[in-house]
Tab-separated table of C-alpha atoms in Angstrom:
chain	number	residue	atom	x	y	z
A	1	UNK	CA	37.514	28.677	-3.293
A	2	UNK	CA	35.206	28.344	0.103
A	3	UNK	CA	37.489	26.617	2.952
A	4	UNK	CA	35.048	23.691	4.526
A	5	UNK	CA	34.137	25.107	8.636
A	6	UNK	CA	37.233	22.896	10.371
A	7	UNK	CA	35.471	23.279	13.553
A	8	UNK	CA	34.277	26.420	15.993
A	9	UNK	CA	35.238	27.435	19.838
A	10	UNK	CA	31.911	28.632	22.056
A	11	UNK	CA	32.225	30.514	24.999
A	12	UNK	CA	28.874	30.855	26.685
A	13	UNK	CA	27.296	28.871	28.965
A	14	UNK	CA	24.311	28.024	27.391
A	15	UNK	CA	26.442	27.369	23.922
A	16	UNK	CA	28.389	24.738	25.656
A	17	UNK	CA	25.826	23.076	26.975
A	18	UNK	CA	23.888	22.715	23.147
A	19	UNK	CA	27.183	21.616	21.696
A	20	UNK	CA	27.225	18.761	24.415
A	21	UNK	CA	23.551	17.979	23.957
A	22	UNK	CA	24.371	17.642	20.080
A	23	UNK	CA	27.686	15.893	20.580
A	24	UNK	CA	25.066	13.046	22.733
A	25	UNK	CA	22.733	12.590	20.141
A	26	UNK	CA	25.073	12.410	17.207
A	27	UNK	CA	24.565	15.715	15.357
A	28	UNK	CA	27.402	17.482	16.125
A	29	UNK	CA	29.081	18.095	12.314
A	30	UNK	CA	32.328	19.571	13.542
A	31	UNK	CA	35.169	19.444	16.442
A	32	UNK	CA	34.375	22.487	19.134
A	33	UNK	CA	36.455	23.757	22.086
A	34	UNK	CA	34.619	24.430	25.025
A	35	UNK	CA	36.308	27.926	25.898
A	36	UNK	CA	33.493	28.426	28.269
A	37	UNK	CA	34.940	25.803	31.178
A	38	UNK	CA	38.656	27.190	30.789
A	39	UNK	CA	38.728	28.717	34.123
A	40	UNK	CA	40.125	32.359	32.669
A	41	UNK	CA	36.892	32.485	31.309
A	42	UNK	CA	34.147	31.229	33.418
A	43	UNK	CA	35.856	32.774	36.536
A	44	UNK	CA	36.899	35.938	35.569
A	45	UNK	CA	34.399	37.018	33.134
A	46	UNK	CA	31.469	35.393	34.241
A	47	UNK	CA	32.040	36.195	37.939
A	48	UNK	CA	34.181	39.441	38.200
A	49	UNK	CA	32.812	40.894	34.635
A	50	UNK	CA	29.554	39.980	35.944
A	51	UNK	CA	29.816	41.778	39.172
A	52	UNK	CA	31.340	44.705	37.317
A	53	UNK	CA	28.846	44.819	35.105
A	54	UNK	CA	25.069	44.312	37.576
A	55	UNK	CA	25.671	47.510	39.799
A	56	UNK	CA	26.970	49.550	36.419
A	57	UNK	CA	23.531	48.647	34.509
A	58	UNK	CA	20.825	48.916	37.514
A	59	UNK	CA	22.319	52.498	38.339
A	60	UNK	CA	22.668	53.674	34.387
A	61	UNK	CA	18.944	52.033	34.139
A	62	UNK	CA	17.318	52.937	37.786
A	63	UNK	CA	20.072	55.025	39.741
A	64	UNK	CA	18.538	53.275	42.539
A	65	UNK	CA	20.218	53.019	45.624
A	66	UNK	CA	21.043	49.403	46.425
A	67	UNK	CA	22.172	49.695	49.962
A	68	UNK	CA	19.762	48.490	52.102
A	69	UNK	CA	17.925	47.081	49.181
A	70	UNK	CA	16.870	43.122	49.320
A	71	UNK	CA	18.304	41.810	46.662
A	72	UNK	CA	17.542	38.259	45.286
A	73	UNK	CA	19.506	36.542	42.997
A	74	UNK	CA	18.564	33.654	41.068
A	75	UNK	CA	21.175	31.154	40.541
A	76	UNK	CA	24.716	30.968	42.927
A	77	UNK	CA	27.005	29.584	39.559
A	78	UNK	CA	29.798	32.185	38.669
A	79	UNK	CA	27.830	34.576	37.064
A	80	UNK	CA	25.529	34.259	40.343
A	81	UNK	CA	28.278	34.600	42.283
A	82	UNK	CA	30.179	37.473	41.218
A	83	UNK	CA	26.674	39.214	41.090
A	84	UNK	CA	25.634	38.262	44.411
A	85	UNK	CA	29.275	39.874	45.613
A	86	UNK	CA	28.397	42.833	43.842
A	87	UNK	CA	25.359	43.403	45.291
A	88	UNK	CA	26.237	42.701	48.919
A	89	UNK	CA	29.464	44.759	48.775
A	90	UNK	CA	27.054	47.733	47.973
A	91	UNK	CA	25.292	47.285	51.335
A	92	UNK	CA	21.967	45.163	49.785
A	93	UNK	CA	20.798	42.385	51.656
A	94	UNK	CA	21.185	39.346	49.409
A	95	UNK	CA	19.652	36.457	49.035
A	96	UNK	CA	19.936	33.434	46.593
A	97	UNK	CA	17.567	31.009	45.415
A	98	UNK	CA	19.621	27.652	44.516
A	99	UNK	CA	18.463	23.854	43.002
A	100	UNK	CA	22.188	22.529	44.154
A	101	UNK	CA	23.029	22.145	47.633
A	102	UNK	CA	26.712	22.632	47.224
A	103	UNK	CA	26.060	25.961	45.543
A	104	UNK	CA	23.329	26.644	48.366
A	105	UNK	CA	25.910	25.666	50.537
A	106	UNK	CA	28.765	27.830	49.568
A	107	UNK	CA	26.008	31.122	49.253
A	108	UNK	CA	25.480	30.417	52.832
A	109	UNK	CA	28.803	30.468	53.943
A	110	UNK	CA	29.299	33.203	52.492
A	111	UNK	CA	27.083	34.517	54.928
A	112	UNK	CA	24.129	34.557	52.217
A	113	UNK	CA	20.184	33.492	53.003
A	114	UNK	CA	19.209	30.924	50.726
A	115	UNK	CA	15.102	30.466	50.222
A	116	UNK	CA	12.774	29.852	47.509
A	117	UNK	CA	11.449	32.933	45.367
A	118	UNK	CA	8.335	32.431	46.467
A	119	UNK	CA	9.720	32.684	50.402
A	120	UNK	CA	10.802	36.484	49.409
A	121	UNK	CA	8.574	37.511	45.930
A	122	UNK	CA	6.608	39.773	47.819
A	123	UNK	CA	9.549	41.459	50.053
A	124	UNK	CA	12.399	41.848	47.994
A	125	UNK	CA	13.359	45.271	46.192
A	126	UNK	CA	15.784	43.773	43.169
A	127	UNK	CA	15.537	40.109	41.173
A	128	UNK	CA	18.140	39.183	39.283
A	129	UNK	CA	18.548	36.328	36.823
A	130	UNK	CA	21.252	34.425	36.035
A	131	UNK	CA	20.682	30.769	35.558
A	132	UNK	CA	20.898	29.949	32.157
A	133	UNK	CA	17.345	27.928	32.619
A	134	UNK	CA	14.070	29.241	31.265
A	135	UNK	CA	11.074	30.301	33.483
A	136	UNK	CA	12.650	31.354	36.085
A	137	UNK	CA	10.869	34.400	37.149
A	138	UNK	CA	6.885	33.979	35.972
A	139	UNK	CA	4.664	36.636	35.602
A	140	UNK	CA	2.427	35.264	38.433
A	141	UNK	CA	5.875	36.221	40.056
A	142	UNK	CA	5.975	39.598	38.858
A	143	UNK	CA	2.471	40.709	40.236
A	144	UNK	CA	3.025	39.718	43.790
A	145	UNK	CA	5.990	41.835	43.872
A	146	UNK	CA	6.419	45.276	45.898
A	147	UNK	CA	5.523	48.675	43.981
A	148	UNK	CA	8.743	49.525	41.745
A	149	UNK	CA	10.382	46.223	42.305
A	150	UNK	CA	13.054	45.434	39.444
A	151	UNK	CA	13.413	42.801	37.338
A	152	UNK	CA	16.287	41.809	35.232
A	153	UNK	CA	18.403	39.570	34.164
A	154	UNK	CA	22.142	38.589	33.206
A	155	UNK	CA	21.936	34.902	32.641
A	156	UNK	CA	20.180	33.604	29.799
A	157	UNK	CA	18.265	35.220	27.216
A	158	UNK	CA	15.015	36.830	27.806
A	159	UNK	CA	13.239	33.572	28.486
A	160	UNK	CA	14.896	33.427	32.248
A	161	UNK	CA	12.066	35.912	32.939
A	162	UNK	CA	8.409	35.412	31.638
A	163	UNK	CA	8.046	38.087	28.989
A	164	UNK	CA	5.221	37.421	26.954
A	165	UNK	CA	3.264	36.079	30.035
A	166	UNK	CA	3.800	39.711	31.118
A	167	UNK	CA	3.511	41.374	28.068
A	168	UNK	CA	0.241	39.506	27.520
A	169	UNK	CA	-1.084	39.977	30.916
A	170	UNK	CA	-5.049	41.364	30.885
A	171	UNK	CA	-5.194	45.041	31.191
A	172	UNK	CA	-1.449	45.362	31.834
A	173	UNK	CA	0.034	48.983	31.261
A	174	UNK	CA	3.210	49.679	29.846
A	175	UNK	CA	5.293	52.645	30.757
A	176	UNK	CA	8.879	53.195	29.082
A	177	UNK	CA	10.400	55.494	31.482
A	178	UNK	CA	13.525	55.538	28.780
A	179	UNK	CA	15.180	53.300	26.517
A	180	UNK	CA	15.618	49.672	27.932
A	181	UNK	CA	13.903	50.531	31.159
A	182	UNK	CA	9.957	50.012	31.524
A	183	UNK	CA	7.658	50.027	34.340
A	184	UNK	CA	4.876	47.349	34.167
A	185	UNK	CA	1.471	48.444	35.957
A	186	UNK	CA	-0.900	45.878	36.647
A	187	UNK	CA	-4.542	46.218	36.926
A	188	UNK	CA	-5.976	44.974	40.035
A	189	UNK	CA	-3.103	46.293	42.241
A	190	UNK	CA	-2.161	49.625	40.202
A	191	UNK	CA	1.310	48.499	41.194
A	192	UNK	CA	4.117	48.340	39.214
A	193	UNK	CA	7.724	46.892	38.378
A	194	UNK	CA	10.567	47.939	36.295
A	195	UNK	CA	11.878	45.375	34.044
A	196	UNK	CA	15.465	45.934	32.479
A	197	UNK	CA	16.440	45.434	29.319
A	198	UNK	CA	12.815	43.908	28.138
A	199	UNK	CA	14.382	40.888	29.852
A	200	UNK	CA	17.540	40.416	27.699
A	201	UNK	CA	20.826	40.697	29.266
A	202	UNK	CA	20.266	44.114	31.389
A	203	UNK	CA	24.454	44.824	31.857
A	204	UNK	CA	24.483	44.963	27.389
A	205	UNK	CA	20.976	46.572	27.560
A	206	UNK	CA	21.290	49.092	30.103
A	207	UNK	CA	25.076	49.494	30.199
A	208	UNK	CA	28.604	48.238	28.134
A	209	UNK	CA	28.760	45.071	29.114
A	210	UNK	CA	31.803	43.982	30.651
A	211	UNK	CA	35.648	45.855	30.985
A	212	UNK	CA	37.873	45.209	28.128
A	213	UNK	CA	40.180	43.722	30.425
A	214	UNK	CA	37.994	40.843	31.675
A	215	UNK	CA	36.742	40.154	28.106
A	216	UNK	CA	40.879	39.884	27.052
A	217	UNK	CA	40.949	37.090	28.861
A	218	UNK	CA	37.908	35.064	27.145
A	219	UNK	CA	38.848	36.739	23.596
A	220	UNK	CA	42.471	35.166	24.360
A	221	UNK	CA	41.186	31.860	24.654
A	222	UNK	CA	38.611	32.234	21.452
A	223	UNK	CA	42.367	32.560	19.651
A	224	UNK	CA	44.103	30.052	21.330
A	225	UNK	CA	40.994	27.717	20.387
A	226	UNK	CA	41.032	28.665	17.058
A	227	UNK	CA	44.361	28.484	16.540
A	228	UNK	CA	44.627	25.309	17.401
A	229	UNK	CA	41.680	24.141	15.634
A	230	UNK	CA	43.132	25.575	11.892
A	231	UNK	CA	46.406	24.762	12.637
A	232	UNK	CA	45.560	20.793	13.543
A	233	UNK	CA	42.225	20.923	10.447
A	234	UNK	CA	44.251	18.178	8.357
A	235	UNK	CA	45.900	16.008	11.097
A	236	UNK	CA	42.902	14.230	12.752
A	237	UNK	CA	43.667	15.499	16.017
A	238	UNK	CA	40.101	16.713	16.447
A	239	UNK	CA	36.798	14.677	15.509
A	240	UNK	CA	33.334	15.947	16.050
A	241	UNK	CA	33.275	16.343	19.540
A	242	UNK	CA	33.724	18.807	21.943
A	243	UNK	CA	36.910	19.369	23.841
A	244	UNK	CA	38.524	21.999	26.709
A	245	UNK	CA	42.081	23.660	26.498
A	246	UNK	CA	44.386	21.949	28.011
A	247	UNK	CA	45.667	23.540	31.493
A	248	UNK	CA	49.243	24.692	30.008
A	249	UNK	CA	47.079	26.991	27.952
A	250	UNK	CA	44.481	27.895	30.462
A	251	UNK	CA	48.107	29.206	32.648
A	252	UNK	CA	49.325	30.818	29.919
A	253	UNK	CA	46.086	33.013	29.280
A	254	UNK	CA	46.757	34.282	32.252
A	255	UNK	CA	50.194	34.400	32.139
A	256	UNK	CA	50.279	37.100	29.234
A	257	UNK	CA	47.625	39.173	31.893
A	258	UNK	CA	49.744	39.458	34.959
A	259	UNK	CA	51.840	42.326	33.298
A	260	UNK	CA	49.264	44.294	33.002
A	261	UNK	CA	48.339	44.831	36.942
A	262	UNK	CA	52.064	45.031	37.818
A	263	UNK	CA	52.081	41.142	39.029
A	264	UNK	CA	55.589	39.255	39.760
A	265	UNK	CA	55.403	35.893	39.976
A	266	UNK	CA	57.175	33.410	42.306
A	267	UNK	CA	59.328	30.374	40.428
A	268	UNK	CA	59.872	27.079	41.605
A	269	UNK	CA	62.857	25.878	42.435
A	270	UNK	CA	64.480	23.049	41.249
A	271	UNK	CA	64.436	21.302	44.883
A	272	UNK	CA	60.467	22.541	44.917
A	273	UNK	CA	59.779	21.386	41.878
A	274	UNK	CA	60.601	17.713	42.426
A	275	UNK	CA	59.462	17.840	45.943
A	276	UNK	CA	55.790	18.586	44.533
A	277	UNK	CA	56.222	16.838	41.589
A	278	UNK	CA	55.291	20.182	39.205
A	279	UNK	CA	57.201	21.268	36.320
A	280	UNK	CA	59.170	24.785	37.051
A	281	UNK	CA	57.022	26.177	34.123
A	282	UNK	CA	54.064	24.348	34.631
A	283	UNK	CA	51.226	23.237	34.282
A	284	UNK	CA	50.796	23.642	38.143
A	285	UNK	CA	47.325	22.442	38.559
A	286	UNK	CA	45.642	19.097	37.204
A	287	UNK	CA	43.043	19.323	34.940
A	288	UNK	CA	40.307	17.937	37.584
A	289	UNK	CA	41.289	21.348	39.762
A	290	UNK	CA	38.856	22.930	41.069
A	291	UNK	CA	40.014	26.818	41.616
C-alpha cells in the first residue's frame, strides 16, 4: 500500500522561495516547512558553512593565494556574508556588490566597499556568486576581466554566472587545467579566466561541501520538520501552505549542539524570569527576532 506525500520540509533558499511563489498562485498540493528561515539553518550553515567552505574549494581548485587578492562578492545575504568574512579574514580586499541598502549598509560597516560589478570587473582577482538570482555575472563580464581572474559561484545554480553565453562565445578556447577547474581564453585578448565548478556550486565541485557539524544543525531541523509533519498528517494541523518551526524548536536545535563544543549555559532565575517576562526554559526570543 503507497502512503499519499503528507507534506515535505525544504531547506534551500531558492526552494523556499518556489514553495512561496506556488503557495501565491494556488498550486501548492501539500503543507511544507520552511527549514530554510529557522535561524540554525540559514545562519550557521549558510554563513559559517559557507565561509568554511569558499577558501577550502578556491585553494583545492586554484591554490591561489588570496591575501592581497580583490575579491568581489556578489550578494551580502548569509551565504554572502559568511563568504565575504572568509575572504577578508584571509587578507583579500573585499568588496560586495548589493541591490538592498540595508545589506549594503551592514557590508560597509563592516568595513566593506560596496560598488557595482561593473565599478571593479576589470580590477578584481576573485568573483564570487552567491545570490540566488540568475545573470549575475554575464559573459560580457567575463571578457573584461584581468588575465586568470576566477569565477565561481556558491549561490544558485549555474545560471548565477552566464555559462552558455561563455561556452558559446566566438572563437572561445577551453582549457581544463583538472577536473572542475577550466581556464576560458578568449580571442581578441588571448586572456583568460578560470571558472570553478563549470559554474555550479564551486565548495561541492571543487571541495566537500560543508563540515558535518554545520550540516547537523540543518539535517536536525529536516527531522524535526518531518516529524512533525507525519506525526500531525491526519489532524488538520497543516493545510497546503508553507510554514516555519516554531522558536521552541529553533532553541532546541541548538540546544542538543552546545554539548558538543563544551558550552554551559546560564539559567534564568525565577526573579529573572518574571522580571523579563521569559519562560526559565524558553522560548527566549520572539518569533519576529532578528539574531
Amino acid at each position: 500500500m503507497k502512503e499519499r506525500l503528507v507534506g515535505v520540509s525544504e531547506e534551500t533558499t531558492t526552494g523556499v522561495k518556489r514553495l512561496y511563489q506556488m503557495q501565491q498562485n494556488g498550486t501548492l498540493l501539500f503543507p511544507a516547512i520552511n527549514v530554510n528561515d529557522s535561524v540554525t539553518k540559514s545562519k550557521f550553515d549558510n554563513l559559517y558553512g559557507c565561509r568554511h567552505s569558499l577558501p577550502d574549494g578556491l585553494m583545492r581548485a586554484t591554490d591561489v593565494m588570496i591575501a592581497g587578492k580583490v575579491a568581489v562578492i556578489c550578494g551580502y545575504g548569509d551565504v554572502g556574508k559568511g563568504c565575504a568574512a572568509a575572504m577578508k579574514t584571509a587578507g583579500a580586499r573585499v568588496i560586495v556588490t548589493e541591490i538592498d541598502p540595508i545589506c549594503a549598509l551592514q557590508a560597509l560597516m563592516e568595513g566593506l566597499q560596496v560598488l557595482t560589478l561593473e565599478d571593479v570587473v576589470s580590477e578584481a582577482d576573485i568573483f564570487v556568486t552567491t545570490t540566488g538570482n540568475k545573470d549575475i555575472i554575464m559573459v560580457d563580464h567575463m571578457r573584461k576581466m584581468k588575465n586568470n581572474a576566477i569565477v565561481c559561484n556558491i549561490g544558485h545554480f549555474d545560471n548565477e554566472i552566464d555559462m552558455l553565453g561563455l561556452e558559446t562565445y566566438p572563437g572561445v578556447k577551453r582549457i581544463t587545467i583538472k577536473p572542475q577547474t577550466d581556464r576560458w581564453v578568449f580571442p581578441e585578448t588571448k586572456a583568460g579566466i578560470i571558472v570553478l565548478a563549470e559554474g555550479r556550486l564551486m565548495n561541492l565541485g571543487c571541495a566537500t561541501g560543508h563540515p558535518s557539524f554545520v550540516m547537523s544543525c540543518s539535517f536536525t531541523n529536516q527531522v524535526i520538520a518531518q516529524l512533525e509533519l507525519w506525526n500531525e498528517k491526519a489532524s488538520g494541523k497543516y493545510e497546503k501552505k508553507v510554514y516555519v518551526l516554531p522558536k521552541h524548536l529553533d532553541e532546541k536545535v541548538a540546544l542538543l549542539h552546545l554539548g558538543k563544543l563544551g558550552a554551559r549555559l546560564t539559567k534564568l532565575s525565577k526573579d529573572q524570569s518574571d522580571y523579563v517576562s521569559i519562560p526559565i526554559e524558553g522560548p527566549y526570543k520572539p518569533p519576529h527576532y532578528r539574531y
